[in-house]
GROMACS .gro file of C-alpha atoms in nm:
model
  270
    1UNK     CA    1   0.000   0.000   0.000
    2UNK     CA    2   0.174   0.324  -0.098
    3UNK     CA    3   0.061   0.683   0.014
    4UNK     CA    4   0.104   0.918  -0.235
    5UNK     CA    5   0.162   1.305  -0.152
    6UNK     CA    6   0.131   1.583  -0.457
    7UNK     CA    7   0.158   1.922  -0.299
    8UNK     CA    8   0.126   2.176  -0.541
    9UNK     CA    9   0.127   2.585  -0.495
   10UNK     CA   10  -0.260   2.542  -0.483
   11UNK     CA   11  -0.367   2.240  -0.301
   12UNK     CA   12  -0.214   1.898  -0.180
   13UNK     CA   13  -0.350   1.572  -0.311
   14UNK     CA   14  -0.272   1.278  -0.108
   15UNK     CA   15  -0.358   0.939  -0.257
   16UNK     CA   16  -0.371   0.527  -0.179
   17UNK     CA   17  -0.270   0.277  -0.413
   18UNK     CA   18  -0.285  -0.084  -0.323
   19UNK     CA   19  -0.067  -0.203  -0.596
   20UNK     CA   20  -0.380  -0.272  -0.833
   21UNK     CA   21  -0.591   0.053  -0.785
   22UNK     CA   22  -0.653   0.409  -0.644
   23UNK     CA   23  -0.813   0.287  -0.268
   24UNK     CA   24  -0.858   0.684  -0.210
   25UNK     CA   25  -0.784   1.075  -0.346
   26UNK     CA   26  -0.845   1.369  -0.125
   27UNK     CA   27  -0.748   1.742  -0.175
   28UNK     CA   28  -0.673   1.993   0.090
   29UNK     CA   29  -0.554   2.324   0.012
   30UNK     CA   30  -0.175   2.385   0.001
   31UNK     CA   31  -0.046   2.596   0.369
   32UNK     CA   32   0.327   2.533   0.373
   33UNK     CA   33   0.334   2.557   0.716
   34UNK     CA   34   0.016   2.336   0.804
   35UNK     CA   35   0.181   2.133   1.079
   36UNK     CA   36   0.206   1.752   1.012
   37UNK     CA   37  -0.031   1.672   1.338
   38UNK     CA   38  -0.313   1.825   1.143
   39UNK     CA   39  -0.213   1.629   0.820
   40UNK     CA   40  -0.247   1.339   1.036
   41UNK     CA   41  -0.563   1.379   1.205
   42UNK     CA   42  -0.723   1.489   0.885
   43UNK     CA   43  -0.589   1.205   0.679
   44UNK     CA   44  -0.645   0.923   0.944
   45UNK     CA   45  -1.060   1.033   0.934
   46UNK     CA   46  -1.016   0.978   0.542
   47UNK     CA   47  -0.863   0.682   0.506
   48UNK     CA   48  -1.120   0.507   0.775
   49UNK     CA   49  -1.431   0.589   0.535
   50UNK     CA   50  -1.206   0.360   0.294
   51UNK     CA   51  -1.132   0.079   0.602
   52UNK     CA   52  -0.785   0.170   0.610
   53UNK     CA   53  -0.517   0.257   0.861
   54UNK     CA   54  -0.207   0.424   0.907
   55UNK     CA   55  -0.084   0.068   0.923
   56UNK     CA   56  -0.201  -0.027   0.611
   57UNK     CA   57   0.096   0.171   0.405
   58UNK     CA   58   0.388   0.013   0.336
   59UNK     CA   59   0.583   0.307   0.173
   60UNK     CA   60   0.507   0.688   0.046
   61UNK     CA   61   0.632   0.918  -0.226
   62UNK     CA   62   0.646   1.274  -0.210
   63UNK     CA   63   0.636   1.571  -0.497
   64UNK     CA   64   0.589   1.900  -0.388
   65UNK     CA   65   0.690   2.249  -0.594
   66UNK     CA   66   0.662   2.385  -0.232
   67UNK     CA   67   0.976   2.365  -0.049
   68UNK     CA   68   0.827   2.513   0.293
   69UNK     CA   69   0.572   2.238   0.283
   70UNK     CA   70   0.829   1.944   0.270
   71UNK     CA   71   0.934   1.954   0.654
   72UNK     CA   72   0.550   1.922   0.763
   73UNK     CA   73   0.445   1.637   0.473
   74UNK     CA   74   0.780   1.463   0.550
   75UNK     CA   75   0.727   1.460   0.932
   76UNK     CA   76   0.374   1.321   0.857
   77UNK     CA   77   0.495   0.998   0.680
   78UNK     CA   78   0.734   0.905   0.972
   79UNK     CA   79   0.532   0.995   1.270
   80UNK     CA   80   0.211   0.918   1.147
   81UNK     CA   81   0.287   0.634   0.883
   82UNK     CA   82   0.621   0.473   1.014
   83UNK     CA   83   0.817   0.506   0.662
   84UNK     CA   84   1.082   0.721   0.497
   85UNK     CA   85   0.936   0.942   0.216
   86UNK     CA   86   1.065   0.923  -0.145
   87UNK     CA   87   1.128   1.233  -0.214
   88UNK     CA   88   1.093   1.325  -0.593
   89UNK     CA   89   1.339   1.491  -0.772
   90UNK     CA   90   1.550   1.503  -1.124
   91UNK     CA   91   1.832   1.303  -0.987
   92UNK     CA   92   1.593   0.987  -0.954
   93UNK     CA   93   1.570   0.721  -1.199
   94UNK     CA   94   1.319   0.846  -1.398
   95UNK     CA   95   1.401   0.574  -1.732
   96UNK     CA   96   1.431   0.891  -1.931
   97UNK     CA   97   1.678   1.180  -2.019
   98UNK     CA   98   1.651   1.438  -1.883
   99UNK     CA   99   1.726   1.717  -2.166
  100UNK     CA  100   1.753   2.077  -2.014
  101UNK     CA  101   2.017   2.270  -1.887
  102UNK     CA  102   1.944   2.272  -1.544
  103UNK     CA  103   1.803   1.966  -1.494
  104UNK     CA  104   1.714   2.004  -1.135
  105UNK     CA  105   1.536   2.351  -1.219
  106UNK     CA  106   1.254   2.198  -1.383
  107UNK     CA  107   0.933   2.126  -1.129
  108UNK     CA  108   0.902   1.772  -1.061
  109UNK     CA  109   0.514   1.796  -1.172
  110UNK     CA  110   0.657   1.857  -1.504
  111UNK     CA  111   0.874   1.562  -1.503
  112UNK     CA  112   0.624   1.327  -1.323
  113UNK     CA  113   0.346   1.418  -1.593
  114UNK     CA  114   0.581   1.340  -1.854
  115UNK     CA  115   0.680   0.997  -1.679
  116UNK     CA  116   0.269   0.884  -1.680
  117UNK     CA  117   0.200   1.024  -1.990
  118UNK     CA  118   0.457   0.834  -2.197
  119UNK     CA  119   0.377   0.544  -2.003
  120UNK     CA  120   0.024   0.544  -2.096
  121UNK     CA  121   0.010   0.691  -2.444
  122UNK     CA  122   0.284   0.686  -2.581
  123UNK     CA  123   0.510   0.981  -2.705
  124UNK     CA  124   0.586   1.201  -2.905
  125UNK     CA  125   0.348   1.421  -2.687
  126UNK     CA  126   0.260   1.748  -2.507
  127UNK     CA  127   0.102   1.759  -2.124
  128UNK     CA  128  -0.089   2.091  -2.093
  129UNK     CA  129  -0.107   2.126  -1.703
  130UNK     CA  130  -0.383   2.371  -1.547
  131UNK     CA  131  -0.225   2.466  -1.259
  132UNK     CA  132  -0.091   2.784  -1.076
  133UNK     CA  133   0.050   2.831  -1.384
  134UNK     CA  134  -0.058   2.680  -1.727
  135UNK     CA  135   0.250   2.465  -1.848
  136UNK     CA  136   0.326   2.243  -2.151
  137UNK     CA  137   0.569   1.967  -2.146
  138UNK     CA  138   0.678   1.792  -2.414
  139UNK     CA  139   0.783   1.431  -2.438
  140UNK     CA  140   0.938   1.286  -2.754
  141UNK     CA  141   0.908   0.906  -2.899
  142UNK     CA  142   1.170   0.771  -2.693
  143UNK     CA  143   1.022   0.940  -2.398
  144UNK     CA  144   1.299   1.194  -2.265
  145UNK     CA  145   1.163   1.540  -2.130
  146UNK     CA  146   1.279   1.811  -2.390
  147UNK     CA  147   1.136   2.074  -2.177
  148UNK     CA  148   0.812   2.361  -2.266
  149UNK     CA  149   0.648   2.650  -2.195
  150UNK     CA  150   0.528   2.784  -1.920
  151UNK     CA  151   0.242   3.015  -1.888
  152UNK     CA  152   0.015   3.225  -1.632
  153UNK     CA  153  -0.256   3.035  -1.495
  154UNK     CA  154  -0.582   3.111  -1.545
  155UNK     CA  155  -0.670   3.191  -1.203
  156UNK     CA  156  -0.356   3.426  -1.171
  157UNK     CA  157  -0.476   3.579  -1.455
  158UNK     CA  158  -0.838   3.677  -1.342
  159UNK     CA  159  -0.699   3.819  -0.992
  160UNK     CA  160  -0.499   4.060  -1.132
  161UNK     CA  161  -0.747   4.191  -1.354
  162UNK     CA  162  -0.939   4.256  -1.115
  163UNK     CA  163  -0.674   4.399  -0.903
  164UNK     CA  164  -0.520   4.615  -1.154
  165UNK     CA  165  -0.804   4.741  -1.276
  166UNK     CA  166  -1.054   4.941  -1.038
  167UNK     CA  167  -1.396   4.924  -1.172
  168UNK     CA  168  -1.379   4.525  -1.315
  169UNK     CA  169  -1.528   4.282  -1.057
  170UNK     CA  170  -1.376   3.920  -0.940
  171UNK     CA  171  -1.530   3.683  -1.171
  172UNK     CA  172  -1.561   3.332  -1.180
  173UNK     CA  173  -1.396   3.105  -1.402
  174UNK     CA  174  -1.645   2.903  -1.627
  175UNK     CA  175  -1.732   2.899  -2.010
  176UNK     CA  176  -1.948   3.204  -2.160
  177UNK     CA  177  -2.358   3.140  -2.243
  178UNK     CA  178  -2.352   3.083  -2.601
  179UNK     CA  179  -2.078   3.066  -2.869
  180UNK     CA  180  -2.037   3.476  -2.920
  181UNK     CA  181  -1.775   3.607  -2.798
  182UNK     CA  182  -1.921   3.936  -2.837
  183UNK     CA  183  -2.016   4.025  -2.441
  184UNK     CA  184  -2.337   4.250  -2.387
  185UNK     CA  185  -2.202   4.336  -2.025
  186UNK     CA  186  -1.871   4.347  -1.838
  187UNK     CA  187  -1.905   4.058  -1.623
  188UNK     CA  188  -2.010   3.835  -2.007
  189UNK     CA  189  -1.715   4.003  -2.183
  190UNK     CA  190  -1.430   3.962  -1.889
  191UNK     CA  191  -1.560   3.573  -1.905
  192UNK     CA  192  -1.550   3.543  -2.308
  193UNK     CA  193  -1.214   3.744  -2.292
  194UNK     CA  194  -1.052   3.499  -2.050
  195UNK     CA  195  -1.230   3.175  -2.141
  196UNK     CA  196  -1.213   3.214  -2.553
  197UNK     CA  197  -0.835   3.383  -2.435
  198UNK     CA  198  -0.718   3.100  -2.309
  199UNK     CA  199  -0.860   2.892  -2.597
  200UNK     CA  200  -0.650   3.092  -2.796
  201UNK     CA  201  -0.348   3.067  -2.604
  202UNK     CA  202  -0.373   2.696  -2.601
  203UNK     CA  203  -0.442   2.643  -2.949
  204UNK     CA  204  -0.185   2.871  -3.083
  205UNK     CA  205   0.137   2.716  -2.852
  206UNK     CA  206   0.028   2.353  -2.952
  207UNK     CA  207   0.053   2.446  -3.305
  208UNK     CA  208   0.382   2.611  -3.267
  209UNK     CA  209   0.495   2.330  -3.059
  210UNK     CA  210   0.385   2.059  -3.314
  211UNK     CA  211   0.519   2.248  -3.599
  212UNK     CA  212   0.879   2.173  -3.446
  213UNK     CA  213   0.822   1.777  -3.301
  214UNK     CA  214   0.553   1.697  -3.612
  215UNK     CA  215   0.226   1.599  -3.694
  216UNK     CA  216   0.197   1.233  -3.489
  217UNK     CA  217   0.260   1.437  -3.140
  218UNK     CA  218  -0.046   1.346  -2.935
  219UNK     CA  219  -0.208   1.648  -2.698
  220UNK     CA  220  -0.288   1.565  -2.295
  221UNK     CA  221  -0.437   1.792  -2.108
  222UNK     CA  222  -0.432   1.802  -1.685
  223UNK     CA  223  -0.530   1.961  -1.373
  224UNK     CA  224  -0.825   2.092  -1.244
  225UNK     CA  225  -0.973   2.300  -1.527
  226UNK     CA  226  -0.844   2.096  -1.814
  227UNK     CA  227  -1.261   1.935  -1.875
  228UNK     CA  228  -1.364   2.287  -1.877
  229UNK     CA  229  -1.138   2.384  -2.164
  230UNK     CA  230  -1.160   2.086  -2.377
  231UNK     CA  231  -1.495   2.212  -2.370
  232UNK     CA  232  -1.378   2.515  -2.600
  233UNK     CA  233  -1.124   2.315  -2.791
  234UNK     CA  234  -1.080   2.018  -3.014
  235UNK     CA  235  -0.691   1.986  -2.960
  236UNK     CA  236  -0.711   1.783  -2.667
  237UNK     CA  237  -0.636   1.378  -2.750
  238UNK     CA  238  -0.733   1.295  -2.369
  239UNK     CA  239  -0.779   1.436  -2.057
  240UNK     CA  240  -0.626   1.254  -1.736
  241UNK     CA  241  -0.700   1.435  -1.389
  242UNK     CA  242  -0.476   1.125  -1.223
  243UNK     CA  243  -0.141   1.218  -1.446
  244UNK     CA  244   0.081   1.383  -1.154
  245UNK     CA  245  -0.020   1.097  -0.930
  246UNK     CA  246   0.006   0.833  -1.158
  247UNK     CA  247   0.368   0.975  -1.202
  248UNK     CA  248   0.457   0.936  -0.875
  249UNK     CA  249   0.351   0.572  -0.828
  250UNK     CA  250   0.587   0.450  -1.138
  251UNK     CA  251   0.929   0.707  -1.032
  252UNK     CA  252   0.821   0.525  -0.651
  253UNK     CA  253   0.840   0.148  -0.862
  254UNK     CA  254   1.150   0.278  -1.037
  255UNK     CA  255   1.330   0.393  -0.741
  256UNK     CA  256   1.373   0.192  -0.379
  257UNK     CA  257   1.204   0.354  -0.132
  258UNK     CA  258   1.426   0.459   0.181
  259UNK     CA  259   1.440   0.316   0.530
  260UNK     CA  260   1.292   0.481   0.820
  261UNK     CA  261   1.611   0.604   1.043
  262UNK     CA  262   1.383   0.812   1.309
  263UNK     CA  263   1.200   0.686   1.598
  264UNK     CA  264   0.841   0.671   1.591
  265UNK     CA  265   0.674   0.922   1.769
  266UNK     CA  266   0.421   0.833   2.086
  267UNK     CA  267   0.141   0.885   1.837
  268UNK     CA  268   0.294   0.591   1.571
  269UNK     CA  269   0.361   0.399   1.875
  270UNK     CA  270   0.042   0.364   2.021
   0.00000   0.00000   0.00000
């Protein structure tokens, strides 16, 4: 039984895989210093409503873009789950090259959605990730990262509109009524301008991507508001909301997973 840990600028995903399938996926959002006692509480309630325990996992894997955040999640897997943490990173085995110039620059969410997506369908490929920021990652045939592009997010994107500019509200982030995207108010044409925007912005990097790996390259898109936009868009080949943890269950069969070399806490004890 694994416990899987992505903790991304936005929100932390912590997952259970029993070797065959997902036993559980739950989201919390991302505090860097959220302390690993409330981690534990939190995720012990969880993994009950699934008949699990703490005892249950055998091993965990860790990728975070969060630095602050790694003291707290790694503190959780020993005192809470009695094992040593893999802790992702570019000087893993990842069965690929690697083929940037600062290798250990690039976010291991990149990395570990090009490690599932070749895996699973095959490369040449891009991963469009929906995240903090909107990134694509490309993969070629053999499967080695060749690195991407890397966006605002969407969300970024709406704050500081409305934070730059005075008299535009905070809207939300959905597709406009209709196809126009003419908008007959301000709240319709800030929607049309970011939804039918980032349509745009999508559809114009894949072809200027493709144009330099070729035609074949297959499209994958990620993250929380990938269904939304493959609802504007006919570039998308799939759409896999488990990529980033799906990446960190094959680096954690790749790699051996550490020993624990602390004592367990009073709370593991008991």
């Amino acid at each position: 039984m694994l416990l899987v840990i992505d903790a991304g600028n936005t929100n932390v995903v912590f997952a259970v895989h029993d070797g065959e399938k997902w036993r559980g996926v739950w989201r919390i959002t991302m505090q860097p210093q959220r302390t690993s006692d409330e981690y534990g509480v939190w995720l012990q309630a969880l993994l009950r409503t699934q008949g699990l325990t703490p005892d249950d996992v055998e091993g965990a894997v860790i990728g975070t873009v969060v630095p602050a955040a790694l003291y707290h999640l790694r503190t959780l897997c020993r005192q809470w789950f009695a094992v040593e943490p893999l802790l992702a990173s570019a000087r893993l085995d990842w069965g690929f090259a690697i083929k940037m110039d600062n290798p250990d620059e690039v976010g291991v969410d990149r990395l570990l959605n090009g490690l599932a997506a070749h895996y699973t369908y095959g490369g040449p490929l891009t991963v469009i990730d929906f995240g903090t920021a909107t990134t694509f990652d490309v993969v070629d045939q053999e499967g080695s990262y060749c690195g991407g592009v890397i966006a605002p997010g969407i969300n970024l994107s709406v704050e500081a509109l409305h934070q730059a500019a005075a008299r535009l509200p905070r809207i939300g982030i959905g597709r406009p009524v209709g196809e126009s995207a003419i908008g007959r108010n301000t709240v319709a044409a800030m929607r049309s301008g970011v939804f039918w925007g980032y349509v745009g912005l999508i559809e114009g990097i894949v072809e200027r991507i493709r144009h330099e790996v070729g035609p074949s390259m297959k499209v994958l898109a990620t993250g929380g508001l990938a269904p939304l936009f493959s609802e504007g868009t006919t570039v998308f080949d799939h759409v896999d909301s488990m990529l980033t943890l799906n990446g960190l269950r094959l680096l954690a069969g790749r790699n051996p997973l550490p020993k624990l070399t602390v004592e367990r806490d009073f709370l593991a004890e008991g």
